[in-house]
Coordinates of C-alpha atoms and ligand atoms in Angstrom, one line a residue:
M1371 CA 14.7 15.7 -13.3
I1372 CA 16.8 14.8 -11.1
I1373 CA 19.9 17.1 -10.5
F1374 CA 22.7 16.0 -9.0
L1375 CA 25.6 18.6 -6.8
K1376 CA 28.9 18.3 -7.1
P1377 CA 30.4 17.6 -3.2
Q1378 CA 31.9 20.6 -2.9
A1379 CA 28.5 22.6 -3.6
T1380 CA 28.2 26.1 -1.2
P1381 CA 24.8 27.0 0.8
E1382 CA 24.1 29.8 -1.5
G1383 CA 24.8 27.8 -4.5
V1384 CA 22.0 25.5 -3.3
Q1385 CA 19.9 27.7 -2.6
E1386 CA 20.8 29.7 -5.8
I1387 CA 19.3 26.5 -7.6
L1388 CA 15.9 26.3 -5.6
T1389 CA 15.1 29.6 -5.6
H1390 CA 15.4 28.9 -9.5
I1391 CA 13.5 26.2 -9.7
T1392 CA 10.1 27.2 -7.9
S1393 CA 10.2 30.4 -9.5
I1394 CA 8.9 28.3 -12.2
G1395 CA 6.6 26.8 -10.5
L1396 CA 7.8 23.6 -10.2
T1397 CA 8.9 21.3 -6.3
A1398 CA 11.4 21.0 -5.8
L1399 CA 12.6 18.2 -3.3
T1400 CA 16.2 18.1 -1.8
R1401 CA 18.3 14.3 -1.3
A1402 CA 20.6 13.6 0.8
G1403 CA 22.8 10.5 -0.5
N1404 CA 26.3 8.8 0.7
G1405 CA 27.9 11.9 0.7
S1406 CA 26.5 13.8 -2.3
T1407 CA 23.6 15.8 -3.0
S1408 CA 20.7 15.8 -5.2
I1409 CA 17.6 17.1 -6.3
I1410 CA 14.8 16.4 -7.7
V1411 CA 12.0 18.1 -9.5
I1412 CA 8.9 17.8 -9.6
G1413 CA 5.2 19.0 -10.8
D1414 CA 3.8 19.9 -14.1
E1415 CA 6.1 18.2 -17.0
G1416 CA 6.6 21.2 -19.2
L1417 CA 7.7 23.4 -17.9
L1418 CA 10.3 20.8 -16.9
P1419 CA 12.1 22.7 -20.4
S1420 CA 12.6 26.4 -18.4
V1421 CA 14.7 24.8 -16.3
D1422 CA 18.5 26.5 -17.0
L1423 CA 21.0 24.8 -15.1
K1424 CA 23.8 23.1 -17.3
G1425 CA 25.7 25.8 -16.4
H1426 CA 25.5 26.1 -12.3
S1427 CA 28.8 25.8 -11.2
D1428 CA 27.5 24.2 -8.2
V1429 CA 25.5 21.5 -11.3
E1430 CA 27.2 18.2 -11.6
E1431 CA 24.8 15.9 -13.3
I1432 CA 20.9 16.7 -14.9
K1433 CA 19.2 13.4 -15.5
A1434 CA 16.0 13.1 -16.5
I1435 CA 13.9 10.4 -14.9
R1436 CA 12.7 8.1 -17.8
T1437 CA 9.4 6.8 -15.7
P1438 CA 6.4 8.4 -15.5
Y1439 CA 5.9 7.8 -12.2
K1440 CA 8.8 9.8 -9.8
L1441 CA 8.7 9.5 -6.5
V1442 CA 7.8 6.0 -6.5
S1443 CA 10.4 4.8 -8.6
R1444 CA 13.6 3.7 -7.7
E1445 CA 15.4 5.7 -9.4
T1446 CA 15.3 9.2 -7.7
H1447 CA 15.0 6.4 -4.3
S1448 CA 16.7 2.9 -4.6
H1449 CA 17.0 1.4 -1.2
D1450 CA 13.4 -0.8 0.2
T1451 CA 11.0 1.7 1.9
V1452 CA 9.7 0.2 5.3
V1453 CA 6.2 1.4 6.6
T1454 CA 6.0 1.2 10.4
V1455 CA 2.2 0.5 10.4
G1456 CA 1.7 1.1 14.3
G1457 CA 5.1 0.1 15.4
V1458 CA 5.1 -3.3 13.2
P1459 CA 7.7 -2.8 9.9
I1460 CA 6.5 -3.4 6.7
G1461 CA 9.3 -3.5 3.6
G1462 CA 11.8 -5.1 5.7
Q1463 CA 13.0 -8.8 6.4
R1464 CA 10.4 -9.2 8.3
F1465 CA 7.5 -10.5 6.5
A1466 CA 4.2 -9.3 8.0
V1467 CA 0.8 -10.7 7.9
I1468 CA -2.7 -9.0 8.6
A1469 CA -5.6 -10.7 8.7
G1470 CA -9.3 -9.9 9.7
P1471 CA -13.2 -10.1 8.7
C1472 CA -13.9 -8.1 5.6
S1473 CA -16.1 -6.4 7.1
V1474 CA -17.2 -5.5 11.0
E1475 CA -20.5 -6.7 12.0
S1476 CA -19.8 -6.6 16.0
H1477 CA -17.6 -6.5 18.5
S1478 CA -17.9 -9.8 19.3
Q1479 CA -16.8 -11.1 15.9
M1480 CA -14.0 -8.8 15.9
R1481 CA -12.5 -9.6 19.0
N1482 CA -13.2 -13.6 18.7
T1483 CA -11.0 -12.7 15.5
A1484 CA -8.1 -10.1 16.2
L1485 CA -8.0 -12.7 19.4
A1486 CA -7.7 -15.7 17.4
V1487 CA -5.5 -14.4 14.2
K1488 CA -3.2 -12.3 17.0
A1489 CA -2.0 -16.2 18.3
A1490 CA -1.4 -17.3 15.1
G1491 CA 1.1 -14.4 14.2
A1492 CA -0.5 -12.0 12.5
V1493 CA 0.6 -8.6 13.6
G1494 CA -2.0 -6.4 12.2
L1495 CA -5.7 -6.2 12.0
R1496 CA -7.7 -6.3 9.1
A1497 CA -11.4 -5.5 8.4
G1498 CA -14.0 -2.7 6.9
A1499 CA -16.7 0.3 8.5
F1500 CA -17.2 1.7 5.1
K1501 CA -17.8 -1.7 2.1
P1502 CA -17.4 -0.7 -1.5
R1503 CA -19.9 -3.9 -2.5
S1504 CA -21.0 -4.1 -6.2
S1505 CA -24.3 -3.7 -5.2
P1506 CA -25.8 -0.9 -3.3
Y1507 CA -29.0 -4.5 -2.0
A1508 CA -25.7 -5.6 -0.2
F1509 CA -24.3 -4.7 3.4
Q1510 CA -22.3 -1.3 3.1
G1511 CA -20.7 -1.4 6.2
L1512 CA -21.6 -0.2 10.0
G1513 CA -19.4 3.4 9.6
L1514 CA -19.0 5.5 12.5
K1515 CA -19.8 1.9 14.4
G1516 CA -17.3 -0.2 12.4
L1517 CA -15.1 2.1 13.4
E1518 CA -14.6 1.9 17.2
I1519 CA -15.8 -1.4 17.4
L1520 CA -11.6 -1.2 15.4
R1521 CA -10.1 0.4 17.2
D1522 CA -11.6 -0.4 20.5
V1523 CA -10.4 -4.1 19.7
G1524 CA -7.5 -3.4 18.2
S1525 CA -5.7 -0.9 21.5
E1526 CA -7.3 -3.9 23.6
L1527 CA -5.1 -6.2 22.1
A1528 CA -1.9 -3.8 20.9
M1529 CA -2.3 -4.7 16.8
P1530 CA -2.9 -1.7 14.3
V1531 CA -5.4 -1.8 13.0
I1532 CA -6.4 -1.3 9.0
T1533 CA -9.2 -0.1 7.0
E1534 CA -10.9 1.7 4.2
V1535 CA -11.6 4.6 3.7
M1536 CA -13.8 5.2 0.9
D1537 CA -14.9 9.3 0.5
T1538 CA -12.5 12.6 1.1
A1539 CA -15.4 14.0 3.8
D1540 CA -14.5 10.5 5.6
V1541 CA -10.4 10.7 5.9
D1542 CA -9.7 12.7 8.9
M1543 CA -12.5 10.2 10.9
V1544 CA -11.6 7.4 9.6
A1545 CA -7.4 8.3 9.9
A1546 CA -8.6 9.0 13.7
H1547 CA -9.3 5.6 14.4
A1548 CA -7.0 3.3 12.3
Q1549 CA -3.4 2.7 12.5
C1550 CA -3.4 2.7 8.8
L1551 CA -5.5 3.5 5.4
Q1552 CA -5.9 1.7 2.7
I1553 CA -7.6 2.9 -0.5
G1554 CA -9.7 -0.6 -2.0
A1555 CA -9.3 -1.4 -5.7
R1556 CA -12.8 0.2 -6.5
N1557 CA -11.1 4.3 -5.6
M1558 CA -8.2 3.6 -6.8
H1559 CA -8.4 5.7 -9.7
N1560 CA -10.4 8.4 -6.8
S1561 CA -7.6 11.1 -7.4
S1562 CA -9.3 13.2 -5.0
L1563 CA -9.0 11.0 -2.9
L1564 CA -5.8 9.7 -2.9
K1565 CA -4.0 13.6 -2.7
A1566 CA -6.2 13.8 0.6
V1567 CA -4.2 10.5 2.3
G1568 CA -0.9 12.1 0.6
Q1569 CA -2.1 15.2 3.1
L1570 CA -1.5 13.2 5.9
R1571 CA 1.0 11.4 7.2
M1572 CA -0.3 8.3 7.9
P1573 CA 1.0 4.5 5.9
V1574 CA -2.0 3.8 3.3
V1575 CA -2.6 0.3 2.1
L1576 CA -3.0 1.0 -1.5
K1577 CA -4.9 -1.8 -3.8
R1578 CA -4.7 -1.8 -7.3
G1579 CA -7.8 -1.6 -9.1
M1580 CA -9.5 -4.4 -10.8
S1581 CA -8.8 -3.0 -14.2
A1582 CA -5.5 -1.4 -13.5
K1583 CA -2.5 -2.1 -15.3
V1584 CA 0.5 -1.8 -12.5
E1585 CA 1.8 1.4 -14.0
D1586 CA -1.1 2.8 -13.3
L1587 CA -0.7 1.7 -9.3
L1588 CA 2.5 3.7 -9.8
L1589 CA 1.0 6.5 -11.1
A1590 CA -1.7 6.0 -8.3
A1591 CA 0.8 5.2 -5.4
E1592 CA 2.5 9.2 -7.1
Y1593 CA -0.4 10.9 -6.0
I1594 CA 0.5 9.7 -2.8
L1595 CA 4.3 10.3 -2.1
A1596 CA 3.3 13.6 -4.2
E1597 CA 1.2 15.3 -1.6
G1598 CA 4.8 14.1 0.7
N1599 CA 3.0 11.5 1.8
D1600 CA 5.5 8.7 0.8
Q1601 CA 4.5 5.9 3.9
V1602 CA 2.4 3.9 0.7
I1603 CA 1.9 -0.3 0.6
L1604 CA 1.1 -1.4 -3.1
C1605 CA -1.4 -4.5 -2.7
E1606 CA -1.6 -7.1 -5.7
R1607 CA -5.3 -8.3 -5.6
G1608 CA -6.5 -9.6 -8.1
I1609 CA -7.5 -8.0 -11.5
R1610 CA -10.4 -8.9 -13.8
T1611 CA -9.5 -11.5 -17.2
F1612 CA -11.1 -13.4 -19.4
E1613 CA -10.9 -16.3 -16.9
T1614 CA -14.3 -16.6 -14.7
A1615 CA -13.0 -20.1 -12.6
T1616 CA -11.7 -17.5 -10.0
R1617 CA -13.0 -14.5 -8.8
N1618 CA -10.3 -12.2 -10.3
T1619 CA -6.6 -13.1 -11.2
L1620 CA -3.8 -13.0 -8.9
D1621 CA -1.4 -11.5 -10.8
L1622 CA 2.2 -12.8 -9.4
N1623 CA 3.7 -11.0 -12.9
A1624 CA 2.9 -7.8 -10.4
I1625 CA 4.7 -8.7 -7.8
P1626 CA 8.6 -9.0 -9.1
Y1627 CA 8.1 -6.0 -11.7
L1628 CA 7.0 -4.0 -8.7
K1629 CA 9.5 -4.7 -6.3
Q1630 CA 12.4 -3.5 -9.6
R1631 CA 10.8 -1.0 -9.8
T1632 CA 9.8 1.0 -6.4
H1633 CA 11.0 1.3 -3.0
L1634 CA 7.5 0.7 -1.7
P1635 CA 6.9 -2.3 0.3
V1636 CA 4.5 -5.1 -2.3
V1637 CA 1.8 -7.0 -0.1
V1638 CA -0.3 -9.5 -1.4
D1639 CA -4.1 -10.0 -1.2
P1640 CA -5.1 -13.5 -1.8
S1641 CA -8.4 -13.3 -0.6
H1642 CA -9.7 -10.8 -3.2
G1643 CA -7.3 -12.4 -5.9
T1644 CA -9.2 -16.2 -6.1
G1645 CA -12.3 -15.1 -4.2
V1646 CA -12.3 -19.1 -3.4
R1647 CA -10.5 -19.8 0.3
S1648 CA -9.1 -23.4 -0.5
L1649 CA -6.8 -21.5 -3.2
V1650 CA -5.3 -18.4 -0.3
T1651 CA -3.1 -20.8 1.3
P1652 CA -1.1 -22.1 -2.6
M1653 CA -1.6 -18.5 -3.8
A1654 CA 0.2 -17.0 -0.9
K1655 CA 3.0 -18.8 -0.5
A1656 CA 3.9 -18.4 -4.2
A1657 CA 3.4 -14.9 -3.8
A1658 CA 5.9 -15.2 -0.7
A1659 CA 8.0 -16.9 -3.4
C1660 CA 7.5 -14.1 -5.5
G1661 CA 8.8 -11.6 -3.4
A1662 CA 5.9 -10.0 -1.8
D1663 CA 6.3 -8.6 1.6
G1664 CA 3.3 -9.4 3.5
I1665 CA -0.3 -10.6 3.2
L1666 CA -3.5 -8.9 4.1
V1667 CA -6.0 -12.6 4.1
E1668 CA -10.0 -12.7 5.2
V1669 CA -10.7 -14.7 8.3
H1670 CA -13.9 -14.7 9.6
E1671 CA -14.9 -17.2 12.8
N1672 CA -18.0 -18.2 10.7
P1673 CA -17.7 -17.9 7.2
K1674 CA -21.2 -19.5 5.9
V1675 CA -23.1 -16.2 8.0
A1676 CA -20.3 -13.7 7.3
L1677 CA -21.8 -10.4 5.5
S1678 CA -19.4 -9.9 2.9
D1679 CA -16.6 -12.1 1.3
G1680 CA -17.7 -15.3 3.4
A1681 CA -16.8 -17.6 1.0
Q1682 CA -12.9 -16.7 -0.1
S1683 CA -12.5 -16.1 4.6
L1684 CA -10.4 -18.4 5.8
D1685 CA -11.9 -19.5 9.8
L1686 CA -10.3 -19.8 12.4
P1687 CA -8.3 -23.2 12.5
G1688 CA -8.1 -22.5 8.5
F1689 CA -5.4 -19.6 9.7
Q1690 CA -4.1 -21.6 12.0
R1691 CA -3.0 -24.4 9.3
F1692 CA -3.1 -21.3 6.8
M1693 CA 0.3 -19.5 8.8
Q1694 CA 1.4 -23.2 9.4
E1695 CA 2.0 -23.7 6.1
L1696 CA 3.3 -20.3 5.0
G1697 CA 6.1 -19.4 7.5
P1698 CA 8.3 -22.5 6.7
V1699 CA 8.0 -21.1 3.0
V1700 CA 8.6 -17.9 4.3
R1701 CA 11.8 -19.3 6.2
A1702 CA 13.2 -21.0 3.3
L1703 CA 13.5 -17.9 1.5
G1704 CA 16.0 -16.5 4.0
R1705 CA 12.3 -13.7 5.4
E1706 CA 11.5 -13.7 9.0
M1707 CA 8.1 -14.4 10.0
P1708 CA 6.3 -15.3 13.9
Ligands
PEP1232 C1 -11.4 -5.6 0.8 O1 -10.5 -4.8 1.5 O2 -12.7 -6.3 1.7 C2 -12.1 -5.0 -0.6 C3 -13.0 -4.8 -0.8 O3 -10.8 -5.5 -0.8 P1 -10.9 -4.7 -2.5 O4 -10.7 -3.0 -2.5 O5 -9.7 -4.9 -2.9 O6 -11.8 -5.2 -3.5
MN1233 MN1 -13.4 -8.4 1.0

């Protein structure tokens, strides 16, 4: 629920309201708007009816939040959130392209790719050191060694680094090597991991599960915000459908749907969304047209020998062409891109 306070509410009155809410076992979050203050009440839904503040002299109005997700909803936060990843704003006027290989394979592979994507205009570097593979026999990532390579290349080239964390036990280690954590599609439903990254005060890219509804994605983000971390970027990366021509079906509907309902930035991953290199650029343009705030894209110096996701990875000249084609579309939509 949201409690709107009267403009003349007194500090003592507000304290009384906060004490009432917390004594029930609920959490009260104070939000100062233009000239007025409101209190968002979250917690066990079964306890909400115990809130008894209708007659309080400092309360103007009490409204239920209609959506099951609360803190990610525009109902509790109307303006767009901009998440800053290592100095790079995601979700504002600038359209962000974050590029890199699916997996960290070696220092030279990471450095060559990073140099090329930076020169072509990417503002962030993506790559996985812990890889959630469908098969236990597939390359699982370099682990800590991969994180060290990523950190070194990112800091040498002054590029913020985004990398996946798969396990709650690894959260602190991964966080110490990156500017932004990624929760992958296979872990979107892992509420322990969501709560663990919610305890941090650093950006998180949350990817939509391959069989998750948009509402599931929003509720997964709610887990992170409910722990106090509001630096969340949502990522549409395609869902499983009956279609087998492509690896996944990129759900373009989800982009404006999410933008209308949540204040969080929304980025799109056309690499996993299609699984097909030749479809990456057209779907990135489509995502921009649908209102995405940026793109996560896989790029490899030699996709033929990539240890994961080579078929959907752009090569280095391919990424340059990708940027040349995407730039005019983004600018025609009134947004900025280098
Ligand atoms: C990735 O980004 O390489 C990845 C594994 O993504 P997803 O979780 O969307 O499959
Ligand atoms: Mn991948």
